[in-house]
Structures are given as structure tokens and as C-alpha cells.
Amino acid sequence: MDAASRGFLVFYVKSQLKLKYRYTCLGFLWNFLEPALYLIVLSTIFSVVNRMNIQNYAVFLFGALVPWRYFEQTVNSTMVSIVGGEWLLKKMYVSPFTFPLTRWSIASIEFLFSFVVVLLIFAFLKKTWTVHLVILPLSIIPWAILGLGVGLMCAVLFTFFRDVRPIVQMLLMFVFFSSPILFRRDLFAEHTLQAMLLGLHPITYFAALFQKPVYYGAWPSWKDWAITFAVGSVALAFGFYLTDRFKEKFYFYL
Amino acid sequence: MATVFKLENASVAFEKRAVRHTSLRCALGSIGKRNRTTKFYGLSGVTLAVEEGEHVGLVGRNGAGKSTLLRVLTRVITPQEGSVYVDITKHIVPLLELGIGFQPDLTGRENCFLAGTLMGYSRSEISDKLDGIVRFSELGEFIDEPVKHYSSGMFGRLAFALATDVEPEVLLVDEVFGVGDEFFMRKCIIRMQRLMQSGTTSIFVSHNLDFLVTQCQRLIWLDKGCIVMDGDPQEVASAYREHEGLAS
């Protein structure tokens, strides 16, 4: 990436973050209010209709739901980034990575704001605090890498085939409901088919990075770290490869 | 003297009916079939070199490939065939249209920084130039208004002021002289001439042949994506006029 694209990336991200709230009354506060309202609604609903028999279900749910929402947000907004950058990409040279990285950075920065709120809500919900929570800033890194990688792949695909968007959204929904975010992994007895499938599900390990410190009061295992970093890096490398491979064709499909 | 641009046998092909190609159904449907799409050549086999400090004019009818050529020179389009060399150490400012990189919701000042960084200038360089830009564009206090509230003349003046005040080393201009009123246009042309005298390499696309003949040392006539003639402005202009039946 050349210096001009980098400079543009930084300035554009800043201006988009400023613009988003420029014409709202509460302005910057929305960064905190939005996730807070979302989580308050969810926790109220689940504390009223709690049939999952998980103690402190809200804490469990938020543990993995918060990073998942971030992941979903990055993939969705990065996917449309190259097509959305048409206004510039057709008129002036910028690195093909500029717009995907812009969208990803905005989603990541917004997530960091919402994370502050999440920690405050945890403070209300959780009865005991454990030292394990300090690992959370590290736990987000594999999610961020995975989000950028998958986002880049989708961005390239979406540029060439516009029907990719509903397909990706459907796949994301499938991955969400099939992974232990809504339910506990030990819902299924060991050696059952479901348990085995969950063991093969990459998001199981991504979710563990948050669920273990938040809900179980434990450190994520080495296996969790190894698998998540490996999956994330492969996705990122493939995303970069695809973008680089097809960058010269984007113009004709914008 | 260094070469700024060098094209060898460069061809750019657009696929006709590109609309269908952005759907998955079409892509799946065409698997196994021979490539049946018809191609349209925006540029075909263009060989060209531009040296530092040259002032080159491009003429041709609508659709002759002038804008496509400029887009190749700015690296926006990569030709499918042939090779392109662009000296990217130079500050190349493309004026393919006015206000590239401008965001309607941002203020004039913010847009100067945004578009300025795109042209490869640092924040401090742009801060230094900002007063000059505001003065030249005659915007005054409107510089802190969102550009979506600008009149088209204000917008054009700001964009032109920014693009030329940053003192580009290479300037690519695509028919943007219709900026503002008559007096501002005169200011623009004077500034353009000053830039050209100071050694800025420039390439103009214009339908104003008289302007090109007086300002450029070299004129290139494009037709249907090919270079028809490349040489002395007087000769090329009269050949072009004759061909198009405009000889008086």
C-alpha cells in the first residue's frame, strides 16, 4: 500500500466516524447507547423467558454474541467496500486494499467503543469478577483477523457476482446457529455426533476465547489459541491473495 | 530527461453487456461455453512515451479513447494487453473531473485534506496551502460549510484551486475548463499556463483545438482507440480538422 492510500485511509476513517454522528442530537454517545440498548433488550428477554437452563444465561450469551456481532458487522460492511468505493476507484488510483481496510477499521473502532459498554453491563450482571477478564483484549485479535480475511474474500466475490450478498448472509446465519454461541457446548453428551461436529466447528474455538474468561472463569486453552490464529491467518492470507490476484479486473465490474 | 509515462502496445477491452456479468447465474450458465461475449476496444495497441516537462494535447471524437487513455496513465485501468510504465515517484494529479475524492457531507476544508492526501500530500503541506486555496477559490467563510450545500460553481472552484495549488509535477486534465464564470475561467487558464511554464508535465484532453494548439508542444489524435497521428500541434490539428470536415 502506497503512502497516499495510507494517508487517505486514516483520514477517511476519521471523517466517516465523525460524519456518522454529526447530524444526530446525541452525537458520539450513540456509539455507547446502541450496543447498550441492544444488550439490555436481550438480557431482559432472556431473563423473562429463560428456558435454556443456563445459570446467568445473559452473561453466557453476551460472552460470544458480542464478538460474533463484531465479526458479522465487519464481514457485511467489508463485503460491499470495493463496490461502494466506485466513486473513487473509477477515477483515481488508490490501493485495492484501501476500501476493505477502511470498512474493517470503522467496524473495529466502533466495536472497541461498544466493548466498554459491554464491560459495564457485565459489571451489573456478573456476581463475581475473575482475573481472567484481562485476556479479553487479546481474545478479540483472532476475531479481527478472521473478519478481515473473510471480508476481503467476500468483497472480491461481491465485486464480480452481486448475488453473493444474500448467500453470505445466509451462510453467516447458518454458522451462527450451528456454533455454541446460543447454547452451551456440553448440551450434547460426549461422543455424540453433535458434539463431534461442534469439535470440528471453527467458531467453537473462537467463541471459547470469550466464553471461558467471561462465563467459566478460566483461561482459553492453547488449543483454542492455536486453532483460532491458524484459521484466521489462513482466511486473511487467502483474502489478500484473492484481492491481489483480481485487482486489475475490479474496474470493469464496478 | 526522464520518461514519465510509457505505454507499449497497450490495449483495453470492455465487455459489452457487462450488466449480465455481475450475476452468478450468468457465470454458472457460461461455464463450459466458449467465450461468447463481444469485446469493445477502448484502446487498442497504443504505444506512447511522454517525457518530463512535455505538454501534450489529446484530441478525438467522443468515444475515441481519450478518457480511457488518461485512466490508464493514472493507473485506474490496467490494460489487459501490453505494458505500462508510470513514474510513481512523481506527484500525479488527475483532473479527470472536478472534485474527485470529495465527500458531500464533509466541509470544504475537510475535503481539501481528504482529496489532498489522495494526491500524496501530507497534512502539514495541505495546511500550509489552505489559505491560498481559499483565496483562489473565493470561497471565504464557506470553506467550513459542507460541500453539498455549495453551488456547482463553488464546488468547481474549490476543486480546481486544490488540484492546481498543490503544485503537481504531472497534471492530467480531462475537459474541466468550464469552471465558474468567465473571470474565474480566465484565472484558471493563467494559473495553468504558469504551472506549465514551471515545468509541470501536462496532458490535456479538450475539444477546444485552439487552446491545445497554443498551449501544447505535441498533439495526439485518437480515433477508435488507436493513435492516428502524433506530432506537431499545427499539423495534427489541421489534419484532424480536415478529416472531420471542419477545414475552412
Short mmCIF file of C-alpha atoms in Angstrom, two decimals, chain B residues 47-150:
data_model
loop_
_atom_site.label_atom_id
_atom_site.label_comp_id
_atom_site.label_asym_id
_atom_site.label_seq_id
_atom_site.Cartn_x
_atom_site.Cartn_y
_atom_site.Cartn_z
CA THR B 47 2.39 2.95 -27.97
CA LEU B 48 3.33 6.22 -26.44
CA ALA B 49 6.02 7.87 -24.33
CA VAL B 50 5.76 11.17 -22.52
CA GLU B 51 8.90 12.87 -21.26
CA GLU B 52 9.22 15.09 -18.23
CA GLY B 53 8.13 18.66 -18.89
CA GLU B 54 6.19 17.87 -22.06
CA HIS B 55 2.79 19.40 -22.71
CA VAL B 56 0.67 17.00 -24.68
CA GLY B 57 -2.83 17.51 -26.03
CA LEU B 58 -5.26 14.72 -26.87
CA VAL B 59 -7.94 15.21 -29.48
CA GLY B 60 -10.52 12.95 -30.99
CA ARG B 61 -14.25 12.47 -31.37
CA ASN B 62 -16.43 11.30 -28.49
CA GLY B 63 -15.61 7.72 -27.61
CA ALA B 64 -12.22 7.79 -29.29
CA GLY B 65 -10.49 6.60 -26.12
CA LYS B 66 -9.12 9.86 -24.74
CA SER B 67 -10.52 9.41 -21.26
CA THR B 68 -9.63 5.74 -21.24
CA LEU B 69 -6.06 6.70 -22.09
CA LEU B 70 -5.97 9.17 -19.21
CA ARG B 71 -7.32 6.49 -16.88
CA VAL B 72 -4.56 4.14 -17.98
CA LEU B 73 -1.98 6.83 -17.29
CA THR B 74 -3.37 7.37 -13.78
CA ARG B 75 -3.25 3.59 -13.18
CA VAL B 76 -7.01 3.42 -12.63
CA ILE B 77 -7.28 0.99 -15.54
CA THR B 78 -4.69 -1.69 -16.13
CA PRO B 79 -4.64 -2.67 -19.81
CA GLN B 80 -5.28 -6.35 -20.47
CA GLU B 81 -2.52 -6.37 -23.08
CA GLY B 82 0.74 -4.53 -23.43
CA SER B 83 2.83 -2.84 -20.79
CA VAL B 84 2.52 0.40 -18.89
CA TYR B 85 5.24 2.28 -17.11
CA VAL B 86 4.30 5.19 -14.85
CA ASP B 87 6.85 7.10 -12.81
CA ILE B 88 5.04 6.86 -9.48
CA THR B 89 7.65 8.90 -7.63
CA LYS B 90 6.04 11.98 -9.20
CA HIS B 91 3.04 13.76 -7.80
CA ILE B 92 0.46 12.97 -10.42
CA VAL B 93 -2.74 14.95 -10.09
CA PRO B 94 -5.58 13.71 -12.25
CA LEU B 95 -8.31 16.19 -13.06
CA LEU B 96 -10.46 13.63 -14.81
CA GLU B 97 -13.34 15.50 -13.37
CA LEU B 98 -13.58 18.13 -10.69
CA GLY B 99 -13.83 17.14 -7.08
CA ILE B 100 -12.54 13.59 -7.18
CA GLY B 101 -12.42 12.26 -3.66
CA PHE B 102 -14.81 14.89 -2.33
CA GLN B 103 -17.43 13.76 0.15
CA PRO B 104 -20.64 15.80 0.03
CA ASP B 105 -21.16 15.72 3.80
CA LEU B 106 -17.71 16.97 4.69
CA THR B 107 -16.84 20.64 4.77
CA GLY B 108 -14.72 22.29 2.11
CA ARG B 109 -11.78 22.34 4.47
CA GLU B 110 -12.09 18.66 5.35
CA ASN B 111 -12.43 17.79 1.70
CA CYS B 112 -9.20 19.63 0.94
CA PHE B 113 -7.42 17.38 3.40
CA LEU B 114 -9.15 14.25 2.14
CA ALA B 115 -8.50 14.89 -1.55
CA GLY B 116 -5.07 16.31 -0.77
CA THR B 117 -3.90 13.16 0.98
CA LEU B 118 -5.15 11.21 -2.05
CA MET B 119 -2.81 13.24 -4.22
CA GLY B 120 0.00 12.24 -1.92
CA TYR B 121 0.44 15.38 0.17
CA SER B 122 0.91 15.40 3.90
CA ARG B 123 -1.42 17.12 6.34
CA SER B 124 1.06 19.89 7.06
CA GLU B 125 1.67 20.56 3.37
CA ILE B 126 -2.06 20.99 2.87
CA SER B 127 -2.44 23.19 5.97
CA ASP B 128 0.21 25.48 4.54
CA LYS B 129 -1.61 25.75 1.24
CA LEU B 130 -5.12 26.09 2.61
CA ASP B 131 -5.14 29.89 2.82
CA GLY B 132 -4.07 30.12 -0.79
CA ILE B 133 -6.74 27.65 -1.84
CA VAL B 134 -9.47 29.59 -0.05
CA ARG B 135 -8.27 32.85 -1.60
CA PHE B 136 -8.07 31.48 -5.12
CA SER B 137 -11.43 29.76 -4.95
CA GLU B 138 -13.05 32.92 -3.48
CA LEU B 139 -14.97 30.80 -1.00
CA GLY B 140 -14.28 32.85 2.11
CA GLU B 141 -16.12 31.59 5.16
CA PHE B 142 -17.99 28.98 3.10
CA ILE B 143 -14.90 26.79 3.37
CA ASP B 144 -16.34 25.45 6.64
CA GLU B 145 -19.73 24.56 5.13
CA PRO B 146 -20.46 21.02 3.86
CA VAL B 147 -19.79 20.93 0.14
CA LYS B 148 -23.24 19.51 -0.56
CA HIS B 149 -24.55 23.00 0.10
CA TYR B 150 -22.19 24.55 -2.44
#
